[in-house]
Short mmCIF file of C-alpha atoms in Angstrom, two decimals:
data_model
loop_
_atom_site.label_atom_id
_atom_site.label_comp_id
_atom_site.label_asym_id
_atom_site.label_seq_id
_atom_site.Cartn_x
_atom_site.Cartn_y
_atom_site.Cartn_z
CA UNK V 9 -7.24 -1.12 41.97
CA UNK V 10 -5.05 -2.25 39.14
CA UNK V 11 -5.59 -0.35 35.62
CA UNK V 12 -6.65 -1.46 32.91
CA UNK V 13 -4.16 -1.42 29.87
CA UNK V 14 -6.24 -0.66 26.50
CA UNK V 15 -5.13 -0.40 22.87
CA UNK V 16 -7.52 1.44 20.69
CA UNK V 17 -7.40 0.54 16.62
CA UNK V 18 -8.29 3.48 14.58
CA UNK V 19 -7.46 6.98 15.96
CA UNK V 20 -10.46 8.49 14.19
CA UNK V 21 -13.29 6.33 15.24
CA UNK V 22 -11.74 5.29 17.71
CA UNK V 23 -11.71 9.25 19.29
CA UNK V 24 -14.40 8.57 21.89
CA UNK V 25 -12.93 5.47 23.42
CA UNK V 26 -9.47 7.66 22.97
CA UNK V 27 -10.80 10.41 25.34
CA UNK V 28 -12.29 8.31 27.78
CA UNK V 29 -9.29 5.78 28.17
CA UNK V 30 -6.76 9.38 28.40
CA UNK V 31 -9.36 10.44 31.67
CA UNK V 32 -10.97 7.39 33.35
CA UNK V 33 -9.70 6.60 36.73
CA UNK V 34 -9.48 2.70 35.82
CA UNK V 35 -7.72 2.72 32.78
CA UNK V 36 -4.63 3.11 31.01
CA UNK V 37 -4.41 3.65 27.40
CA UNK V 38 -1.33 2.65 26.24
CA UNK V 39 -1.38 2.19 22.37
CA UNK V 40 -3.04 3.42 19.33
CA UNK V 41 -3.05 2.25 15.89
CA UNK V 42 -4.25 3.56 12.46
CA UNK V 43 -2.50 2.94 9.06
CA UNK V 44 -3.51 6.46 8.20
CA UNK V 45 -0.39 8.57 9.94
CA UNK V 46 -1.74 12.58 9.92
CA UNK V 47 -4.56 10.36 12.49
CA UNK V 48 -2.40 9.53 14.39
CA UNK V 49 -0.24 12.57 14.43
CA UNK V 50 -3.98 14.78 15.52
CA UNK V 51 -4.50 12.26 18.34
CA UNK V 52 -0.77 12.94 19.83
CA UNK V 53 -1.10 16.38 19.48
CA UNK V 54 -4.26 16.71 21.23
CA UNK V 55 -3.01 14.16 23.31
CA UNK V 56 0.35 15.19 24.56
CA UNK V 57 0.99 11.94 26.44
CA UNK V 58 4.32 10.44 26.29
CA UNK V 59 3.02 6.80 27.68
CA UNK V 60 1.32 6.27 24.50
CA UNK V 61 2.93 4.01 21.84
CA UNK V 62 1.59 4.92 18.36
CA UNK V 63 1.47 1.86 15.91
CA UNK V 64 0.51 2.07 11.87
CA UNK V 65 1.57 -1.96 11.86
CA UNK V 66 -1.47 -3.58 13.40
CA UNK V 67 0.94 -6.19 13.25
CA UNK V 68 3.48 -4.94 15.98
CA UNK V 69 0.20 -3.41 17.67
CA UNK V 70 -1.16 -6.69 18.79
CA UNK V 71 2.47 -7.52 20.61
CA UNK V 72 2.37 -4.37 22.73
CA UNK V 73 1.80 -4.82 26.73
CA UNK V 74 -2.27 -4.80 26.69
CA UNK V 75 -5.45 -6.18 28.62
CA UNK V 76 -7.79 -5.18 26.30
CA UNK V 77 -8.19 -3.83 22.45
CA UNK V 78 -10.73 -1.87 21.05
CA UNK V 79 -11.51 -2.14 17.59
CA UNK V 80 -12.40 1.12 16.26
CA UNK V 81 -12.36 0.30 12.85
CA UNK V 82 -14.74 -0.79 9.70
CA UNK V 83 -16.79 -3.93 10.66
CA UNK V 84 -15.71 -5.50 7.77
CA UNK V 85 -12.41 -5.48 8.72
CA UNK V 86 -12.60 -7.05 12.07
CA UNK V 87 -12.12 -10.66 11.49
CA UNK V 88 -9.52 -10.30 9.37
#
């Protein structure tokens, strides 16, 4: 079975969905974005995966090679 290529937006609520995508069988995380940079300089180091691409542009984010996104962020700031 193919994986699943996720992005997660926001390293710090976005933790859970973080660990699961780094250990589920069927998915691949492959990006995560957060405008705050020590968040997403915890998640690499706990982390330690070199296929990750680490984004604070939500901007370039969105462009990266992805099946699915997770928004992990405030639900205000979803539509926007």
């Amino acid at each position: 079975m193919k994986k699943v290529k996720v992005g997660v937006l926001g390293a710090f609520r976005g933790k859970s969905m973080i660990d699961y995508c780094s250990r589920a069988d069927n998915v691949e995380l492959v990006a995560i974005c957060d405008k705050y940079e020590p968040a997403l300089q915890k998640v690499n180091d706990e982390l330690k995966m070199d296929t990750i691409t680490y984004y604070k542009s939500f901007d370039e984010f969105i462009q990266h090679d992805m099946n699915a996104v997770v928004l992990a962020n405030y639900a205000n700031e979803h539509a926007p």
